[in-house]
Amino acid sequence: MSKFIVKPGNCLKGSVELQGAKNSALKLMAACVLAKGNFDLYDVPNITDVEIMSDLLMSMGISVTSKSSGHLLISTPENITPYAPYELVEKMRASVVVLGPLLATQGKARVSLPGGDDFGHRPIDIHIRALSELGAEFQTSHGYIEAYCDRLVGKRIVLDFPSHTATDNVLMASVLAKGETVIENAAREPEIQDLADFLIKMGAKIEGAGTSRIVVEGVDSLRPAAHNVIKDRVEAATFIAAVGLTGGEVDICGAKQEYMDMLLEKVSQMGLEVHATDKGIKVISQGKLKSVDVATLPYPGVATDYKPLIVTMLSVADGAAIVSENLFAGRFRYVDELRRMGADIRTQGHHALIRGVAKLSGAQVRASDIRAGAALVVAGLAADSVTTVFGGEHIDRGYEHFAQKLSSVGADVEREND
Ligand code: EPU
């Protein structure tokens, strides 16, 4: 258990180097199931979710060694145990991305069914339907999905929704399938492209990753590879929000403008100056923020992961705004905590009406998930007195050295173990 103690006051100034993207690193680690031998992953963030994925791979018989900062050596043996136990999947639902690679290489998998979480109901029906179309058979018993197949067979699959992890799963399953797989309505996130780039280095034949139509020509076998994880655009958004709330200017090194276009458009409308530099992007405060309406959408829309940060900025912006959540209906839990800090927010269904207040007030609050926790910490930077964010372990799941990084650009944030 940990907490973050945030003292308000300073404008932020300086530069930060982004960590590798959590939502890419976890999938790259799962992809190591697909070939025997030694893989080198660089820029892997030092976060709890990576530890959980390491535990999961190790429980299957795969060796995961941390060589130096950000470098994981993953050694996959000939025989692995195709089993993802409840204890690990329950800690991190992204564990479900081992399903596709296990089916592709082992022809069977027993994976605990992920339950609901702090965003509410999060089914995996799209994963199961798509993998079934490639020839896998599923049954559910005692809280586990059990899946079997002979060699998967490529097919044209139309996803009901461009689910990020369902696209990961189908992509990793199809690279070793017989013949051609076409994934229509695929998720288009940059992290999917990163996974495809890694799979291509391993010998996979993939075209179109990063678009809504991915074409995979199955191969008979893959080989290990080395890869640098792309940078974390949600961490970039977190520093943008921090500057919006405190003032100042920060260089966010490694950020790619083209991966964050919609968000950058919104924060520009809110009054922040953001421009590309040769190192990444620079964000400069222009004073008080202005309210704008925001709706979350699948990539390239404004990501749901940015939303708690946006709502926090809007809490102290001039005017009123409506924020609509179109991905996870239950993703407004942190709003109660922001209200405890004096924010004027009303929610109805998947909409929030936010009327900007002059100042937030420091309070004791609790993080309910990774992004909500980060948003509460940056909210604390703009409060009138100290804020303590409990449930810091949620933040640790996705942010490496969060307190140190914020402090390195002038914030006063400390992480303490409870
Ligand atoms: N959905 C279904 N059935 C499915 C899969 C998804 O109905 O089989 C629905 C979900 O319930 C949701 C929508 O589709 O309403 C989108 O979910 P998606 O599957 O795209 O989300 P995810 O793959 O489970 C990833 C990220 C999340 C991020 C979402 C949306 C990882 C490990 N997680 O989740 O990241 O919020 O995409 O972009 O890649 C985070 O980093 O904190 C985080 C939660």
Coordinates of C-alpha atoms and ligand atoms in Angstrom, one line a residue:
M1 CA 0.0 0.0 0.0
S2 CA 1.3 3.4 -0.8
K3 CA 0.2 7.0 -0.9
F4 CA 1.3 10.2 -2.7
I5 CA 1.6 13.4 -0.8
V6 CA 1.2 16.4 -3.0
K7 CA 2.0 20.0 -2.0
P8 CA 0.8 22.7 -4.4
G9 CA 2.7 25.7 -5.4
N10 CA 5.3 25.5 -8.1
C11 CA 5.0 26.2 -11.8
L12 CA 6.5 23.2 -13.7
K13 CA 9.7 23.8 -15.7
G14 CA 12.2 21.5 -17.3
S15 CA 12.1 18.3 -19.3
V16 CA 11.0 14.7 -18.7
E17 CA 11.9 11.5 -20.6
L18 CA 8.8 9.3 -21.2
Q19 CA 8.8 5.7 -20.0
G20 CA 8.0 2.9 -22.4
A21 CA 4.3 2.4 -23.0
K22 CA 2.6 0.0 -20.5
N23 CA 0.0 -1.0 -23.0
S24 CA 2.6 -2.0 -25.5
A25 CA 5.2 -3.6 -23.2
L26 CA 2.6 -6.0 -21.7
K27 CA 1.6 -7.3 -25.2
L28 CA 5.3 -7.6 -26.4
M29 CA 6.0 -9.7 -23.3
A30 CA 3.0 -11.9 -24.1
A31 CA 4.3 -12.2 -27.7
C32 CA 7.4 -13.9 -26.4
V33 CA 5.2 -17.0 -26.0
L34 CA 5.2 -17.3 -29.8
A35 CA 8.8 -18.5 -30.3
K36 CA 11.4 -20.5 -28.5
G37 CA 14.6 -18.6 -27.5
N38 CA 15.9 -15.4 -26.0
F39 CA 14.1 -12.1 -26.5
D40 CA 15.4 -8.7 -25.5
L41 CA 12.9 -5.9 -24.7
Y42 CA 14.2 -2.4 -24.0
D43 CA 12.5 0.6 -22.5
V44 CA 10.2 -1.7 -20.5
P45 CA 8.7 0.5 -17.8
N46 CA 9.4 -0.4 -14.2
I47 CA 5.8 -0.8 -13.1
T48 CA 3.7 -3.3 -11.2
D49 CA 1.8 -4.5 -14.2
V50 CA 5.1 -5.5 -15.9
E51 CA 5.9 -7.4 -12.7
I52 CA 2.6 -9.2 -12.9
M53 CA 3.1 -10.1 -16.6
S54 CA 6.6 -11.3 -15.6
D55 CA 5.1 -13.5 -12.9
L56 CA 2.6 -14.9 -15.3
L57 CA 5.2 -15.8 -17.9
M58 CA 7.4 -17.3 -15.2
S59 CA 4.4 -19.4 -14.0
M60 CA 4.3 -20.8 -17.5
G61 CA 7.9 -21.8 -17.3
I62 CA 9.3 -18.8 -19.2
S63 CA 12.3 -17.1 -17.7
V64 CA 12.2 -13.3 -17.3
T65 CA 15.3 -11.5 -16.1
S66 CA 15.8 -7.8 -15.6
K67 CA 19.2 -7.1 -17.0
S68 CA 19.5 -3.4 -16.6
S69 CA 17.2 -0.4 -16.3
G70 CA 14.3 -1.1 -18.8
H71 CA 16.0 -4.2 -20.3
L72 CA 14.2 -7.5 -19.9
L73 CA 15.6 -10.8 -21.2
I74 CA 12.8 -13.2 -21.8
S75 CA 13.8 -16.9 -22.5
T76 CA 11.1 -19.1 -23.8
P77 CA 11.7 -22.9 -23.6
E78 CA 10.3 -25.6 -25.8
N79 CA 7.6 -26.6 -23.4
I80 CA 5.5 -24.1 -21.5
T81 CA 2.4 -24.5 -19.3
P82 CA -0.6 -22.9 -21.0
Y83 CA -2.2 -21.7 -17.8
A84 CA -3.0 -18.3 -16.5
P85 CA -4.2 -18.6 -12.9
Y86 CA -6.9 -16.6 -11.2
E87 CA -4.4 -14.9 -8.8
L88 CA -2.6 -13.2 -11.6
V89 CA -5.5 -12.4 -14.0
E90 CA -7.4 -11.0 -11.1
K91 CA -4.6 -8.6 -10.5
M92 CA -4.3 -7.5 -14.1
R93 CA -7.0 -8.2 -16.7
A94 CA -4.5 -7.5 -19.5
S95 CA -3.2 -11.0 -18.7
V96 CA -5.9 -12.2 -21.1
V97 CA -3.5 -11.3 -24.0
V98 CA -1.7 -14.6 -23.5
L99 CA -4.7 -16.4 -24.8
G100 CA -3.9 -15.8 -28.5
P101 CA -0.2 -16.7 -28.3
L102 CA -1.0 -19.9 -26.2
L103 CA -3.5 -21.1 -28.7
A104 CA -1.2 -20.4 -31.6
T105 CA 1.7 -22.3 -30.1
Q106 CA 0.3 -24.9 -27.7
G107 CA -3.1 -25.5 -29.2
K108 CA -4.6 -25.1 -25.7
A109 CA -5.0 -22.6 -23.0
R110 CA -6.6 -22.4 -19.6
V111 CA -7.0 -18.7 -18.6
S112 CA -9.0 -17.3 -15.7
L113 CA -11.9 -15.3 -16.8
P114 CA -11.3 -11.6 -16.0
G115 CA -14.0 -10.2 -13.8
G116 CA -15.5 -6.7 -13.7
D117 CA -13.3 -3.9 -12.4
D118 CA -13.4 -0.3 -11.4
F119 CA -14.7 0.8 -14.8
G120 CA -17.6 -1.7 -14.5
H121 CA -18.5 -4.6 -16.8
R122 CA -15.6 -5.5 -19.2
P123 CA -16.4 -8.6 -21.2
I124 CA -14.1 -10.6 -23.5
D125 CA -16.7 -11.8 -25.9
I126 CA -15.0 -10.2 -28.9
H127 CA -11.7 -12.0 -28.2
I128 CA -13.6 -15.3 -27.9
R129 CA -15.7 -14.8 -31.0
A130 CA -12.7 -13.9 -33.1
L131 CA -10.5 -16.7 -31.9
S132 CA -13.4 -19.1 -32.4
E133 CA -13.6 -18.0 -36.0
L134 CA -10.0 -19.0 -36.4
G135 CA -10.9 -22.5 -35.2
A136 CA -10.5 -22.4 -31.5
E137 CA -13.1 -24.1 -29.3
F138 CA -14.0 -22.6 -26.0
Q139 CA -15.7 -23.8 -22.8
T140 CA -16.0 -22.1 -19.5
S141 CA -15.7 -24.0 -16.2
H142 CA -14.9 -23.1 -12.6
G143 CA -14.2 -19.5 -13.6
Y144 CA -11.7 -20.4 -16.4
I145 CA -11.9 -20.3 -20.1
E146 CA -10.6 -23.5 -21.6
A147 CA -9.6 -23.3 -25.2
Y148 CA -8.4 -25.9 -27.7
C149 CA -7.5 -25.9 -31.3
D150 CA -5.5 -27.7 -34.0
R151 CA -3.5 -25.3 -36.0
L152 CA -5.6 -22.1 -36.3
V153 CA -6.8 -21.3 -39.8
G154 CA -6.8 -17.8 -41.2
K155 CA -10.1 -16.1 -42.0
R156 CA -11.7 -12.7 -42.5
I157 CA -12.9 -11.5 -39.1
V158 CA -15.0 -8.5 -38.4
L159 CA -14.6 -7.2 -34.9
D160 CA -17.9 -5.9 -33.3
F161 CA -15.8 -3.0 -31.8
P162 CA -12.2 -2.0 -32.3
S163 CA -11.2 -3.5 -28.9
H164 CA -7.5 -2.9 -28.2
T165 CA -6.7 -6.2 -26.4
A166 CA -9.0 -8.3 -28.7
T167 CA -7.0 -7.0 -31.7
D168 CA -3.7 -7.9 -29.8
N169 CA -5.0 -11.4 -29.2
V170 CA -6.3 -12.1 -32.7
L171 CA -3.1 -10.6 -34.2
M172 CA -0.9 -12.8 -32.0
A173 CA -3.1 -15.9 -32.8
S174 CA -3.1 -15.3 -36.5
V175 CA 0.6 -14.9 -37.1
L176 CA 1.1 -18.7 -36.9
A177 CA -2.3 -19.6 -38.4
K178 CA -2.6 -21.4 -41.7
G179 CA -3.3 -19.0 -44.6
E180 CA -4.5 -15.4 -44.5
T181 CA -6.3 -13.7 -41.7
V182 CA -8.0 -10.3 -42.3
I183 CA -8.9 -8.3 -39.1
E184 CA -11.6 -5.8 -40.1
N185 CA -12.5 -3.0 -37.6
A186 CA -9.2 -3.6 -35.9
A187 CA -8.1 -1.2 -33.1
R188 CA -5.7 1.4 -34.5
E189 CA -3.6 2.4 -31.5
P190 CA 0.1 3.0 -31.9
E191 CA 0.7 0.2 -29.4
I192 CA -0.9 -2.2 -31.9
Q193 CA 1.5 -1.0 -34.5
D194 CA 4.4 -1.5 -32.1
L195 CA 3.3 -5.1 -31.4
A196 CA 3.0 -5.7 -35.2
D197 CA 6.5 -4.3 -35.7
F198 CA 7.9 -6.7 -33.1
L199 CA 6.0 -9.6 -34.6
I200 CA 7.4 -8.7 -38.0
K201 CA 10.9 -8.7 -36.6
M202 CA 10.1 -12.2 -35.3
G203 CA 9.3 -13.3 -38.9
A204 CA 5.5 -12.6 -39.0
K205 CA 3.9 -11.3 -42.2
I206 CA 1.6 -8.4 -41.3
E207 CA 0.3 -5.5 -43.3
G208 CA -1.9 -2.6 -42.2
A209 CA -1.3 -2.5 -38.4
G210 CA -2.3 0.9 -37.2
T211 CA -5.2 0.9 -39.6
S212 CA -8.6 -0.7 -39.2
R213 CA -7.8 -3.5 -41.6
I214 CA -4.9 -5.7 -40.7
V215 CA -3.9 -8.5 -43.1
V216 CA -1.7 -11.4 -41.7
E217 CA -0.2 -14.2 -43.8
G218 CA 0.4 -17.0 -41.4
V219 CA 3.9 -18.5 -41.2
D220 CA 5.0 -21.9 -39.9
S221 CA 7.3 -20.6 -37.2
L222 CA 8.7 -17.4 -35.6
R223 CA 12.1 -16.6 -34.1
P224 CA 13.1 -14.4 -31.1
A225 CA 13.8 -10.7 -31.6
A226 CA 14.9 -7.5 -29.8
H227 CA 12.7 -4.5 -29.6
N228 CA 12.4 -1.0 -28.0
V229 CA 9.0 -0.4 -26.5
I230 CA 7.3 2.8 -27.9
K231 CA 6.9 5.7 -25.5
D232 CA 3.9 6.1 -23.2
R233 CA 1.4 8.6 -24.7
V234 CA -0.7 8.5 -21.5
E235 CA 2.2 9.5 -19.4
A236 CA 2.8 12.3 -21.9
A237 CA -0.8 13.4 -21.4
T238 CA -0.3 13.3 -17.6
F239 CA 2.5 15.8 -17.9
I240 CA 0.5 18.0 -20.2
A241 CA -2.3 18.1 -17.6
A242 CA 0.2 18.9 -14.9
V243 CA 1.4 21.9 -16.8
G244 CA -2.2 22.9 -17.6
L245 CA -2.9 22.9 -13.9
T246 CA 0.2 24.5 -12.5
G247 CA 1.5 26.7 -15.2
G248 CA 5.0 26.7 -16.6
E249 CA 6.5 24.8 -19.5
V250 CA 7.9 21.3 -19.9
D251 CA 9.6 19.4 -22.7
I252 CA 8.1 15.9 -22.9
C253 CA 10.9 13.9 -24.6
G254 CA 9.9 10.9 -26.6
A255 CA 6.3 12.1 -27.1
K256 CA 4.9 11.9 -30.7
Q257 CA 2.5 14.5 -31.7
E258 CA 1.0 12.3 -34.4
Y259 CA 0.0 9.7 -31.8
M260 CA -1.8 12.3 -29.7
D261 CA -3.4 14.6 -32.3
M262 CA -7.0 14.7 -31.0
L263 CA -5.9 15.3 -27.4
L264 CA -3.5 18.0 -28.4
E265 CA -6.3 19.7 -30.4
K266 CA -8.4 19.7 -27.3
V267 CA -5.8 21.0 -24.9
S268 CA -4.9 23.7 -27.5
Q269 CA -8.6 24.7 -27.4
M270 CA -8.3 24.8 -23.6
G271 CA -5.6 27.3 -24.0
L272 CA -2.3 25.3 -23.7
E273 CA 0.4 25.8 -26.3
V274 CA 1.7 22.5 -27.5
H275 CA 4.2 22.1 -30.3
A276 CA 6.5 19.4 -31.7
T277 CA 10.2 19.7 -31.0
D278 CA 13.1 17.5 -32.2
K279 CA 13.0 15.7 -28.9
G280 CA 9.2 15.3 -28.5
I281 CA 6.7 17.9 -27.6
K282 CA 6.8 21.1 -25.6
V283 CA 3.8 22.2 -23.6
I284 CA 3.5 25.8 -22.4
S285 CA 0.9 27.2 -20.1
Q286 CA -0.9 30.4 -21.3
G287 CA -2.6 31.0 -18.0
K288 CA -6.1 30.0 -17.0
L289 CA -7.6 27.1 -18.9
K290 CA -10.9 27.4 -20.9
S291 CA -13.7 24.8 -20.9
V292 CA -14.3 22.6 -23.9
D293 CA -16.6 19.6 -24.5
V294 CA -14.8 16.3 -24.9
A295 CA -16.0 12.8 -25.9
T296 CA -13.8 9.8 -25.6
L297 CA -13.6 7.5 -28.7
P298 CA -11.5 4.6 -29.9
Y299 CA -8.1 5.7 -31.3
P300 CA -7.5 8.1 -33.0
G301 CA -10.2 9.8 -30.9
V302 CA -9.5 11.2 -27.5
A303 CA -8.5 8.1 -25.4
T304 CA -10.6 7.1 -22.4
D305 CA -7.3 6.9 -20.5
Y306 CA -6.8 10.7 -20.8
K307 CA -10.3 11.4 -19.5
P308 CA -9.6 11.7 -15.7
L309 CA -6.8 14.1 -16.6
I310 CA -9.1 16.2 -18.8
V311 CA -11.8 16.2 -16.2
T312 CA -9.3 17.5 -13.7
M313 CA -8.2 20.3 -15.9
L314 CA -11.8 21.2 -16.6
S315 CA -12.5 21.4 -12.9
V316 CA -10.5 24.6 -12.7
A317 CA -11.2 25.9 -16.2
D318 CA -13.2 29.0 -17.1
G319 CA -16.8 28.0 -17.9
A320 CA -18.6 24.7 -18.1
A321 CA -18.0 21.6 -20.2
I322 CA -19.6 18.2 -20.9
V323 CA -17.4 15.2 -21.0
S324 CA -18.9 12.0 -22.5
E325 CA -17.4 8.6 -21.9
N326 CA -18.1 6.3 -24.9
L327 CA -15.9 3.3 -23.9
F328 CA -16.3 2.4 -20.3
A329 CA -19.6 3.4 -18.8
G330 CA -18.3 3.1 -15.2
R331 CA -15.2 5.2 -15.7
F332 CA -16.3 8.2 -13.5
R333 CA -15.5 6.9 -10.1
Y334 CA -12.7 9.4 -9.4
V335 CA -15.3 12.2 -9.8
D336 CA -16.5 11.7 -6.3
E337 CA -12.9 12.2 -5.1
L338 CA -12.5 15.4 -7.2
R339 CA -15.8 16.6 -5.7
R340 CA -14.2 16.1 -2.3
M341 CA -11.5 18.5 -3.5
G342 CA -14.2 21.1 -4.3
A343 CA -14.8 20.4 -8.0
D344 CA -18.2 21.1 -9.3
I345 CA -19.1 18.0 -11.3
R346 CA -22.4 16.3 -12.0
T347 CA -22.6 12.9 -13.7
Q348 CA -25.5 11.3 -15.5
G349 CA -25.0 8.0 -17.2
H350 CA -21.9 8.4 -19.3
H351 CA -21.8 12.2 -19.3
A352 CA -20.3 14.6 -16.8
L353 CA -21.1 18.3 -16.5
I354 CA -18.1 20.1 -15.1
R355 CA -18.3 23.7 -14.0
G356 CA -14.9 25.2 -13.4
V357 CA -14.2 26.5 -9.9
A358 CA -11.5 29.0 -9.0
K359 CA -9.4 26.6 -6.9
L360 CA -9.4 23.0 -5.7
S361 CA -9.0 22.4 -2.1
G362 CA -6.4 19.9 -0.7
A363 CA -8.0 16.8 0.7
Q364 CA -7.4 13.1 1.5
V365 CA -8.6 11.1 -1.6
R366 CA -8.4 7.6 -2.9
A367 CA -7.3 6.3 -6.3
S368 CA -9.6 3.8 -7.8
D369 CA -7.5 2.9 -10.8
I370 CA -4.2 3.9 -12.5
R371 CA -5.3 6.9 -14.5
A372 CA -7.7 8.1 -11.8
G373 CA -4.8 8.0 -9.3
A374 CA -2.6 10.0 -11.6
A375 CA -5.3 12.6 -12.2
L376 CA -5.8 13.0 -8.4
V377 CA -2.1 13.6 -8.0
V378 CA -2.0 16.3 -10.6
A379 CA -5.2 17.8 -9.2
G380 CA -3.3 18.1 -5.9
L381 CA -0.7 20.3 -7.7
A382 CA -3.5 22.9 -8.3
A383 CA -5.1 22.7 -4.8
D384 CA -4.8 25.3 -2.0
S385 CA -3.2 22.9 0.4
V386 CA -1.7 19.4 0.8
T387 CA -3.5 16.5 -0.9
T388 CA -2.9 12.9 0.1
V389 CA -3.8 10.3 -2.6
F390 CA -4.3 6.9 -1.0
G391 CA -4.3 3.8 -3.1
G392 CA -1.0 4.8 -4.6
E393 CA -0.5 1.1 -5.6
H394 CA -2.9 1.8 -8.5
I395 CA -0.6 4.5 -9.7
D396 CA 2.5 2.2 -9.3
R397 CA 0.8 -0.2 -11.7
G398 CA 1.3 2.2 -14.7
Y399 CA 3.7 4.9 -13.7
E400 CA 7.4 4.5 -13.2
H401 CA 9.0 6.8 -10.6
F402 CA 5.9 9.1 -10.8
A403 CA 6.7 11.3 -7.8
Q404 CA 10.4 11.7 -8.8
K405 CA 9.5 12.6 -12.3
L406 CA 7.0 15.3 -11.3
S407 CA 9.5 16.6 -8.7
S408 CA 12.2 16.8 -11.4
V409 CA 10.2 19.5 -13.1
G410 CA 9.5 21.4 -9.9
A411 CA 6.4 19.8 -8.3
D412 CA 6.4 18.8 -4.7
V413 CA 5.2 15.2 -4.6
E414 CA 6.4 12.4 -2.4
R415 CA 5.4 8.7 -2.5
E416 CA 5.3 7.0 0.9
N417 CA 4.5 3.4 1.8
D418 CA 1.5 3.2 4.2
Ligands
EPU1 N1 -15.4 -4.8 -25.1 C1 -16.4 -5.7 -25.2 N2 -16.1 -7.0 -25.4 C2 -14.8 -7.4 -25.6 C3 -13.7 -6.5 -25.4 C4 -14.1 -5.1 -25.2 O1 -17.6 -5.4 -25.1 O2 -14.5 -8.6 -25.8 C5 -15.8 -3.4 -24.9 C6 -15.3 -2.9 -23.5 O3 -16.2 -3.3 -22.5 C7 -15.2 -1.4 -23.7 C8 -14.7 -1.3 -25.1 O4 -15.1 -2.6 -25.8 O5 -16.5 -0.9 -23.6 C9 -13.3 -1.0 -25.3 O6 -12.5 -2.0 -24.6 P1 -11.1 -2.5 -25.1 O7 -11.2 -3.9 -25.3 O8 -10.6 -1.7 -26.3 O9 -10.2 -2.2 -23.9 P2 -9.0 -3.1 -23.4 O10 -8.4 -3.7 -24.6 O11 -9.5 -4.0 -22.3 C10 -7.2 -1.3 -23.5 C11 -6.2 -0.7 -22.5 C12 -6.9 0.2 -21.5 C13 -7.6 1.3 -22.3 C14 -8.6 0.6 -23.3 C15 -9.3 1.6 -24.3 C16 -4.5 -2.4 -22.3 C17 -3.9 -3.4 -21.4 N3 -5.5 -1.8 -21.7 O12 -8.1 -2.1 -22.7 O13 -5.9 0.8 -20.7 O14 -8.4 2.1 -21.4 O15 -7.8 -0.3 -24.2 O16 -8.4 2.3 -25.0 O17 -4.1 -2.3 -23.4 C18 -5.0 1.7 -18.8 O18 -3.9 1.7 -19.4 O19 -5.1 2.2 -17.6 C19 -6.1 1.0 -19.4 C20 -7.2 0.7 -18.7

